PDB file of C-alpha atoms in Angstrom:
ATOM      1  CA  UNK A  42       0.000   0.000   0.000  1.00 56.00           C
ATOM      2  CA  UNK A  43       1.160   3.418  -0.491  1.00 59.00           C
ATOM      3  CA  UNK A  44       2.520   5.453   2.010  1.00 59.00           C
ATOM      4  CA  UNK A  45       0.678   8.617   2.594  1.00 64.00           C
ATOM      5  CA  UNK A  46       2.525  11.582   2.717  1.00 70.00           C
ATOM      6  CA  UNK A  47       2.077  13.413   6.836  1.00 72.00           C
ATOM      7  CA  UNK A  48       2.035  16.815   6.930  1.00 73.00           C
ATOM      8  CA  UNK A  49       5.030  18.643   7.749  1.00 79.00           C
ATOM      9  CA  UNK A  50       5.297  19.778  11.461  1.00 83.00           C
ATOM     10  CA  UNK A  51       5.657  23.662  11.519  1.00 86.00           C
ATOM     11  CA  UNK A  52       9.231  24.766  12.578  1.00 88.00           C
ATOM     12  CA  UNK A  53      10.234  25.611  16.104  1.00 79.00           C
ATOM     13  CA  UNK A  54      11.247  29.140  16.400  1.00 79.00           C
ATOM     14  CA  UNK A  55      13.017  30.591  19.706  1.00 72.00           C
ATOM     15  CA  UNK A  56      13.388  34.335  20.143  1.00 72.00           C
ATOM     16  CA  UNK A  57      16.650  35.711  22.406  1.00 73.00           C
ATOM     17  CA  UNK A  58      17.529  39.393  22.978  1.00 77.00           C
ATOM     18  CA  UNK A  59      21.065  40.192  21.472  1.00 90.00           C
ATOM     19  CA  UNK A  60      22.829  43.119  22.888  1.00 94.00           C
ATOM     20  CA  UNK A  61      25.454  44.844  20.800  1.00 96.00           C
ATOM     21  CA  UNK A  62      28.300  46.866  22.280  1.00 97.00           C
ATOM     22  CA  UNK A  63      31.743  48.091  20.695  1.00 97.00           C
ATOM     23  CA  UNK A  64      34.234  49.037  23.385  1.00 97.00           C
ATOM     24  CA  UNK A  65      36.798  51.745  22.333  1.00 97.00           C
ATOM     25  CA  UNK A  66      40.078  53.047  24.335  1.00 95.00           C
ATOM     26  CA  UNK A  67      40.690  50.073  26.249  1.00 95.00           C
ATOM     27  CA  UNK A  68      44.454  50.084  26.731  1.00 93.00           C
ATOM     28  CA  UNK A  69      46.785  48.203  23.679  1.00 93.00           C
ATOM     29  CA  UNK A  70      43.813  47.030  22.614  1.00 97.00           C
ATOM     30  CA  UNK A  71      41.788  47.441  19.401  1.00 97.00           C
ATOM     31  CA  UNK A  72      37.857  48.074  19.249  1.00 98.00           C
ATOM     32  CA  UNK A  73      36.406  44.801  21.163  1.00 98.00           C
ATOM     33  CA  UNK A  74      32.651  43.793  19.521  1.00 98.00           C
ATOM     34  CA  UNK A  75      30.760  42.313  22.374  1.00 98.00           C
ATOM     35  CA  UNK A  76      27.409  40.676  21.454  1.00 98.00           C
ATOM     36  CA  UNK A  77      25.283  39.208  24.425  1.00 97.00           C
ATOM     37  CA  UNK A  78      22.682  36.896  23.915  1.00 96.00           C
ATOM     38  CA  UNK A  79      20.132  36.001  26.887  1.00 93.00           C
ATOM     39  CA  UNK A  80      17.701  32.746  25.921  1.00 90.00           C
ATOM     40  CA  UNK A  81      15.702  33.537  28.903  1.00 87.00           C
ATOM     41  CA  UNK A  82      14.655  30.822  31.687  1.00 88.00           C
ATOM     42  CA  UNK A  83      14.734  27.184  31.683  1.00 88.00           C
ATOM     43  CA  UNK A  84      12.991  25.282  34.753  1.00 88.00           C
ATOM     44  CA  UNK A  85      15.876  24.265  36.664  1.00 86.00           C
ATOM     45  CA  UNK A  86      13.788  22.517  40.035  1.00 86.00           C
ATOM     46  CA  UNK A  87      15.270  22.230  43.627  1.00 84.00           C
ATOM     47  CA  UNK A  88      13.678  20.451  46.428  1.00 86.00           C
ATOM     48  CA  UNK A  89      13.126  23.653  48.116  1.00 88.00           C
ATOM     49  CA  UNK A  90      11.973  25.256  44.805  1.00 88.00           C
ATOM     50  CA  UNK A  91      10.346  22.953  42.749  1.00 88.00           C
ATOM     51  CA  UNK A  92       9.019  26.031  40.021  1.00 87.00           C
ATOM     52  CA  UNK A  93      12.763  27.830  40.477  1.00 88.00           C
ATOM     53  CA  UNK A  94      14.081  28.971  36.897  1.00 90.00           C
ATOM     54  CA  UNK A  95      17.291  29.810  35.984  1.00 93.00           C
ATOM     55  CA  UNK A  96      18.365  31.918  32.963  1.00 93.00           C
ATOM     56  CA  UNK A  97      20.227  31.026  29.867  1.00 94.00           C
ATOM     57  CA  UNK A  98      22.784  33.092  27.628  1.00 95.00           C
ATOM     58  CA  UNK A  99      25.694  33.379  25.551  1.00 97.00           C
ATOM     59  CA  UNK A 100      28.561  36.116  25.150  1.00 98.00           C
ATOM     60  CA  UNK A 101      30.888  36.128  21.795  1.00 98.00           C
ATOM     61  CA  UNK A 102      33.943  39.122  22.450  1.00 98.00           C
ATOM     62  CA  UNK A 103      35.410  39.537  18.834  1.00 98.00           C
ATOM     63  CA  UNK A 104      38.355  41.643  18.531  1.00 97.00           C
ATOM     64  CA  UNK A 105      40.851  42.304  15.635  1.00 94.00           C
ATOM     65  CA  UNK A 106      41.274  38.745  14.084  1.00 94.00           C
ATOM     66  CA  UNK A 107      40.539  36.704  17.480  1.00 97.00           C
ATOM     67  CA  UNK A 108      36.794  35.657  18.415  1.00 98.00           C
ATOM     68  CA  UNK A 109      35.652  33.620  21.760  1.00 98.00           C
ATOM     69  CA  UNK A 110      32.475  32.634  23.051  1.00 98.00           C
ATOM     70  CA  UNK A 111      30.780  30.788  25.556  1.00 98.00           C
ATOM     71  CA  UNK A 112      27.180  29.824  26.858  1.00 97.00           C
ATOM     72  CA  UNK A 113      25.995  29.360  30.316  1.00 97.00           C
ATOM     73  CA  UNK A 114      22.815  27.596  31.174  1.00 94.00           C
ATOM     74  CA  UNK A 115      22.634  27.912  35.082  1.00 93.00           C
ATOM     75  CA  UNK A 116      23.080  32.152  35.531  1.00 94.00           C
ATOM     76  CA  UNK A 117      20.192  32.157  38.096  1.00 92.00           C
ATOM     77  CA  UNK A 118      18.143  35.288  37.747  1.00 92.00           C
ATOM     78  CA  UNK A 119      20.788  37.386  36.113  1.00 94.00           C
ATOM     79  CA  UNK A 120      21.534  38.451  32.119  1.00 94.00           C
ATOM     80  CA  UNK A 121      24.648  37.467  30.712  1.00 96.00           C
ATOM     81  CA  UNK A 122      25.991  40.521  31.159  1.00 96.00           C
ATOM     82  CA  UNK A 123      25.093  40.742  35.148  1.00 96.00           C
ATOM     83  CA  UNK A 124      26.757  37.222  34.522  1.00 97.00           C
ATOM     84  CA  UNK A 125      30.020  38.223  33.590  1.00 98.00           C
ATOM     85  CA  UNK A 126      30.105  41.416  35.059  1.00 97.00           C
ATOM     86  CA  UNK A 127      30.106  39.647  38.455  1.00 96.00           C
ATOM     87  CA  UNK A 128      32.188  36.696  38.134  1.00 97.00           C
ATOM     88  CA  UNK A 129      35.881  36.260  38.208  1.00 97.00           C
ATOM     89  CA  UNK A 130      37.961  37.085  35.199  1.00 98.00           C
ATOM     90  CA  UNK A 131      39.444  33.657  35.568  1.00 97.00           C
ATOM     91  CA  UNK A 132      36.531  31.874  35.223  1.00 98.00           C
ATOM     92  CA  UNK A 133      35.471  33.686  32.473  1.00 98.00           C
ATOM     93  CA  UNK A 134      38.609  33.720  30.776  1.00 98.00           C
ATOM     94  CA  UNK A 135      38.413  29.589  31.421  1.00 98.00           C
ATOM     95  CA  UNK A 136      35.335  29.363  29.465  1.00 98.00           C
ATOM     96  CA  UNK A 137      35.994  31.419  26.654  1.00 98.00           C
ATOM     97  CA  UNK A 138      39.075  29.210  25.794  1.00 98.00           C
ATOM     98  CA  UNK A 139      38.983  26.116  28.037  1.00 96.00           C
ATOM     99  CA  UNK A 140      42.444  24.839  29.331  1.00 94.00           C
ATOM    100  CA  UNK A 141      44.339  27.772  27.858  1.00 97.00           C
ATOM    101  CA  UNK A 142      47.776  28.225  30.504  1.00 96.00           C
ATOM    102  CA  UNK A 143      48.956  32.072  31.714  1.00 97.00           C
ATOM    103  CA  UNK A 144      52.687  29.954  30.711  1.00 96.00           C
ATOM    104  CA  UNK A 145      53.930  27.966  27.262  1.00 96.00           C
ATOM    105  CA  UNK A 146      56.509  25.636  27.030  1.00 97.00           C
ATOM    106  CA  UNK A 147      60.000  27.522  25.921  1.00 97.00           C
ATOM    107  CA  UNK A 148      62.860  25.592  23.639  1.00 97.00           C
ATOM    108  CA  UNK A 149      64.923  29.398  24.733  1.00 96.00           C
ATOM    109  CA  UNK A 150      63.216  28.518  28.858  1.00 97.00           C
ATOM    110  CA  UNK A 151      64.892  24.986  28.273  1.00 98.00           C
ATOM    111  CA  UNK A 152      68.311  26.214  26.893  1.00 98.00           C
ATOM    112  CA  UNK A 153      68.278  28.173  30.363  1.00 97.00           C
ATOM    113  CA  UNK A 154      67.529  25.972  32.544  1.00 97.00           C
ATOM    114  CA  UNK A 155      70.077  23.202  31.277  1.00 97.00           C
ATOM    115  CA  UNK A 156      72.540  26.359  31.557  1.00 96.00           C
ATOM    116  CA  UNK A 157      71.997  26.738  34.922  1.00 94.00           C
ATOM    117  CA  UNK A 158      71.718  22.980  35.931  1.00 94.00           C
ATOM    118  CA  UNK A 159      75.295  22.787  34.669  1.00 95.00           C
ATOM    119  CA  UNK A 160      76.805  25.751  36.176  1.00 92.00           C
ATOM    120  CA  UNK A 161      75.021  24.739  39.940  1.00 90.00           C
ATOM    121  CA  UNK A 162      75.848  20.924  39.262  1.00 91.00           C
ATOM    122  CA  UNK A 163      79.601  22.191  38.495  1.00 88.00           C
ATOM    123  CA  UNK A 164      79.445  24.186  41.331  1.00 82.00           C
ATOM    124  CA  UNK A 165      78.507  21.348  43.759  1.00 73.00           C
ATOM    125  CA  UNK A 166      75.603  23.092  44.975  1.00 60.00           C
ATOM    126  CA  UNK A 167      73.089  20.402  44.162  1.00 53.00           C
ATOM    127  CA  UNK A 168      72.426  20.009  48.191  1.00 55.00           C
ATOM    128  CA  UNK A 169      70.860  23.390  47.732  1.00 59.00           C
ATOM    129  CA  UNK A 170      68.592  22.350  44.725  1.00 59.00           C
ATOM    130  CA  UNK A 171      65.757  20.321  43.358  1.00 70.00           C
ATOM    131  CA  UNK A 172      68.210  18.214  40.468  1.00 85.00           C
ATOM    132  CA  UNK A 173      68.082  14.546  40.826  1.00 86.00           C
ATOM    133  CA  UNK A 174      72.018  14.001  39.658  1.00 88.00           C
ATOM    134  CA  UNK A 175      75.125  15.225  41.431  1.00 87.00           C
ATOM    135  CA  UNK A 176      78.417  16.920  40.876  1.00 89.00           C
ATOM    136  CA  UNK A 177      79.580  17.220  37.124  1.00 91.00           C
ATOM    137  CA  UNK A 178      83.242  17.045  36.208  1.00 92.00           C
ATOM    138  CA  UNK A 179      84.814  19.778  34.537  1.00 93.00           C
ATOM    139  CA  UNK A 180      85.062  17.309  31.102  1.00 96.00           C
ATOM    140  CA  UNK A 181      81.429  16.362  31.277  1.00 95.00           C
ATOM    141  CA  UNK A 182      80.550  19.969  32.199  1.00 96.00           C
ATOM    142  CA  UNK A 183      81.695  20.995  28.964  1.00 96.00           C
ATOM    143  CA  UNK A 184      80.361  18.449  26.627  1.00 97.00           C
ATOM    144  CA  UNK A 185      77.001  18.925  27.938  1.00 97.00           C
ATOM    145  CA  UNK A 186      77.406  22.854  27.561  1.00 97.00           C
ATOM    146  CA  UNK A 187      77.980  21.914  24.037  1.00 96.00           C
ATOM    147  CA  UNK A 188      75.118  19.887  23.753  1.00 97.00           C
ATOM    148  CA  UNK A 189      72.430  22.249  25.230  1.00 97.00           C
ATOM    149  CA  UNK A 190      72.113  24.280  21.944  1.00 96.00           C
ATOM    150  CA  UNK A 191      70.519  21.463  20.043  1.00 94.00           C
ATOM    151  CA  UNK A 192      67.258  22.466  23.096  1.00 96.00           C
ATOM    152  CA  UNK A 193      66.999  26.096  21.724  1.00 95.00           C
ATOM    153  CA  UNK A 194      64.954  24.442  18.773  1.00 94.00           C
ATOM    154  CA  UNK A 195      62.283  22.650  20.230  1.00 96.00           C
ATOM    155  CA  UNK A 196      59.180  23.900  20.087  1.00 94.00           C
ATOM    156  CA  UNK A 197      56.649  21.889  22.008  1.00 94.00           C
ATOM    157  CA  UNK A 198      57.201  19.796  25.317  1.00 93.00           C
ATOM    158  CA  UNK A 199      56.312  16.325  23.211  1.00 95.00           C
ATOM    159  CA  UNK A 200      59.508  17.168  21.185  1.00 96.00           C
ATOM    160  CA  UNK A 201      61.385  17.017  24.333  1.00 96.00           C
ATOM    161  CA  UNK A 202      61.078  13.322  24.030  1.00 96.00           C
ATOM    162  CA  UNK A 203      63.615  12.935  21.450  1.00 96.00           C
ATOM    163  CA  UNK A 204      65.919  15.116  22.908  1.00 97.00           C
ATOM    164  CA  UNK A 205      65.217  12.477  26.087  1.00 97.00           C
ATOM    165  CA  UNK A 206      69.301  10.892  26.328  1.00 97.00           C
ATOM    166  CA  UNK A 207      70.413  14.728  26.970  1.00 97.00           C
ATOM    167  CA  UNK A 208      67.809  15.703  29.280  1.00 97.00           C
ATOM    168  CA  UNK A 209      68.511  12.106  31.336  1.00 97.00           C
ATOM    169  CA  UNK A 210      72.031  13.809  31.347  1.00 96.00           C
ATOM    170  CA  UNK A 211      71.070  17.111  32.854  1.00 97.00           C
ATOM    171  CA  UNK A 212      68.570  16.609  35.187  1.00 95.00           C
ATOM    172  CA  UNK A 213      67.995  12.440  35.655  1.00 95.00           C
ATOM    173  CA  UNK A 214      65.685   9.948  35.120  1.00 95.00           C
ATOM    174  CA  UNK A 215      62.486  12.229  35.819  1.00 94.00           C
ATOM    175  CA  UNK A 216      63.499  15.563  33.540  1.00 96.00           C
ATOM    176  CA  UNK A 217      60.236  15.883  33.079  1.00 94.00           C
ATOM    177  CA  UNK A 218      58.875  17.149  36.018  1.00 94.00           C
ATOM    178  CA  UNK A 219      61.620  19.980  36.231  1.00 94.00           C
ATOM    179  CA  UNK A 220      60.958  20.722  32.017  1.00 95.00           C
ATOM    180  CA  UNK A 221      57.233  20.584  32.307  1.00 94.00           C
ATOM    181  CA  UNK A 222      57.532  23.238  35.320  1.00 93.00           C
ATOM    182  CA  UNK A 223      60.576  25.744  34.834  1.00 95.00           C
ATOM    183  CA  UNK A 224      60.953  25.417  31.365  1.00 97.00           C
ATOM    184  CA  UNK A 225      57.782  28.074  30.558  1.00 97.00           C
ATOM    185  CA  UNK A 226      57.518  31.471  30.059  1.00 97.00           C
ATOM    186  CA  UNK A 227      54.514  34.163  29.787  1.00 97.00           C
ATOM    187  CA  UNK A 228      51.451  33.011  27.681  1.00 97.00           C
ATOM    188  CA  UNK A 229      51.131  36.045  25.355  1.00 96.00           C
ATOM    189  CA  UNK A 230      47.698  34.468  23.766  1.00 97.00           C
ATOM    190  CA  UNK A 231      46.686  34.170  27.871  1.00 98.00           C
ATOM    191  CA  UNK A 232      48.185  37.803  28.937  1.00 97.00           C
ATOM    192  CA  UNK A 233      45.769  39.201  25.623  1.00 98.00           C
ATOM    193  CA  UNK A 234      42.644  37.260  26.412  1.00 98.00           C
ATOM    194  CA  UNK A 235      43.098  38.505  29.739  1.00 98.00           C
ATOM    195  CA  UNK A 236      43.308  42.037  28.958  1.00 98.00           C
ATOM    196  CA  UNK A 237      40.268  41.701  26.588  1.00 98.00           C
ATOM    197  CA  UNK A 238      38.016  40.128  29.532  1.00 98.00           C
ATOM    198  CA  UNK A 239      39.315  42.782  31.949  1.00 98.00           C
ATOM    199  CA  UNK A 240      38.337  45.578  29.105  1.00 98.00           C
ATOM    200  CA  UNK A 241      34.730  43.649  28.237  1.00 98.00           C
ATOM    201  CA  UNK A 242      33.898  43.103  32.416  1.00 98.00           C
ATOM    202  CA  UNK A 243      34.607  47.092  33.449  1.00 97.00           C
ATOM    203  CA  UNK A 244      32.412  48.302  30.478  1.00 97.00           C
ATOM    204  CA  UNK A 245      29.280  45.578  31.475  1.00 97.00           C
ATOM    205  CA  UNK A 246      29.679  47.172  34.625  1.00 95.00           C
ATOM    206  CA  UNK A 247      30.025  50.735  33.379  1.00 92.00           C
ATOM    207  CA  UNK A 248      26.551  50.099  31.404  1.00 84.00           C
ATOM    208  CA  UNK A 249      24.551  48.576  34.613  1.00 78.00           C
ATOM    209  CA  UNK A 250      24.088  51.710  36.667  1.00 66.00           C
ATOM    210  CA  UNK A 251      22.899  53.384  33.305  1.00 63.00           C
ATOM    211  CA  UNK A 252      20.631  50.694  32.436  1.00 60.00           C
ATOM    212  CA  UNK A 253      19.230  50.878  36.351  1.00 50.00           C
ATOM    213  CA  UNK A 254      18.921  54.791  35.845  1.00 54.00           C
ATOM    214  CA  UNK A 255      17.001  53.650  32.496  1.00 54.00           C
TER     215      UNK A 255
END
């Protein structure tokens, strides 16, 4: 038997409230587009509350080339922008690029830190320091200062792995656990994202007495 054709089921359509702001003169940085998008209230029951709601929303900070968003779906009775205006930078920094560091893995931290391994194993003042391996003679002090430069060009802590021989030289059996914590410096990507939320949070907060006095 045929099949008969079923009428199509009319399309779901949600409306949100985007806000639009563009935030100027914020220090070493260019114009930051902010849009804010609140979804309004999902039932979100508690035993104490059985009928409590909790509102839903999004942010997305674009500025120059670089774009971030994230959504919440638990910001109690407040907007997104209440939202972020009120909460840590950290944690909003976190969810706008999840597991980003404030430090990055350095092949120039590395060179360093093998530098001054050598020069404090030489010395003899392991005692006074975390390395696992003791005194270095003068002849093996040398070879490994030799050596080091071949660290300079690594770019990424998994390429420290094939450098692993020389790093068992320098700091023993475990190198990773002094590499994966000294060898670092600043985060510039981190430092920037920072400076952006910092920027985006004291204009929210700028707006909300105006928006009150609205």
């Amino acid at each position: 038997m045929p099949t008969e054709n079923k009428p199509a089921e009319p399309l779901k359509i949600e409306r949100s409230t985007v806000t639009k702001l563009v935030i100027t003169g914020a220090p070493r940085l260019d114009p930051i587009t902010v849009f804010l998008e609140d979804f309004g209230r999902r039932d979100c029951p508690t035993e104490s509350d059985p009928s409590y709601q909790t509102a839903q929303g999004k942010i997305t900070i674009n500025c120059w080339d670089n774009s971030w968003n994230a959504y919440w779906g638990g910001m109690g009775p407040r907007t997104v922008a209440e939202f972020v205006a009120d909460c840590d930078w950290h944690y909003i920094l976190n969810c706008l690029d999840r597991g980003i560091s404030s430090t990055v893995f350095s092949g120039d931290a590395l060179h360093a830190l093998a530098k001054k391994c050598i020069v404090q194993r030489r010395r003899q003042q392991t005692g006074r320091h975390e390395w696992e391996l003791g005194e270095l003679s003068k002849d093996e002090a040398r070879e490994l200062w030799r050596d080091i430069d071949e660290l300079r060009g690594i770019e990424s802590a998994n390429e420290c792995w094939h450098q692993s021989r020389l790093l068992t030289e320098l700091f023993g059996e475990e190198w990773h656990y002094p590499v994966g914590d000294k060898a670092v410096e600043e985060n510039h990507k981190f430092t920037y994202l920072q400076r952006v939320v910092e920027a985006v949070q004291e204009a929210l907060r700028q707006e909300q007495p105006q928006q009150l006095a609205g």
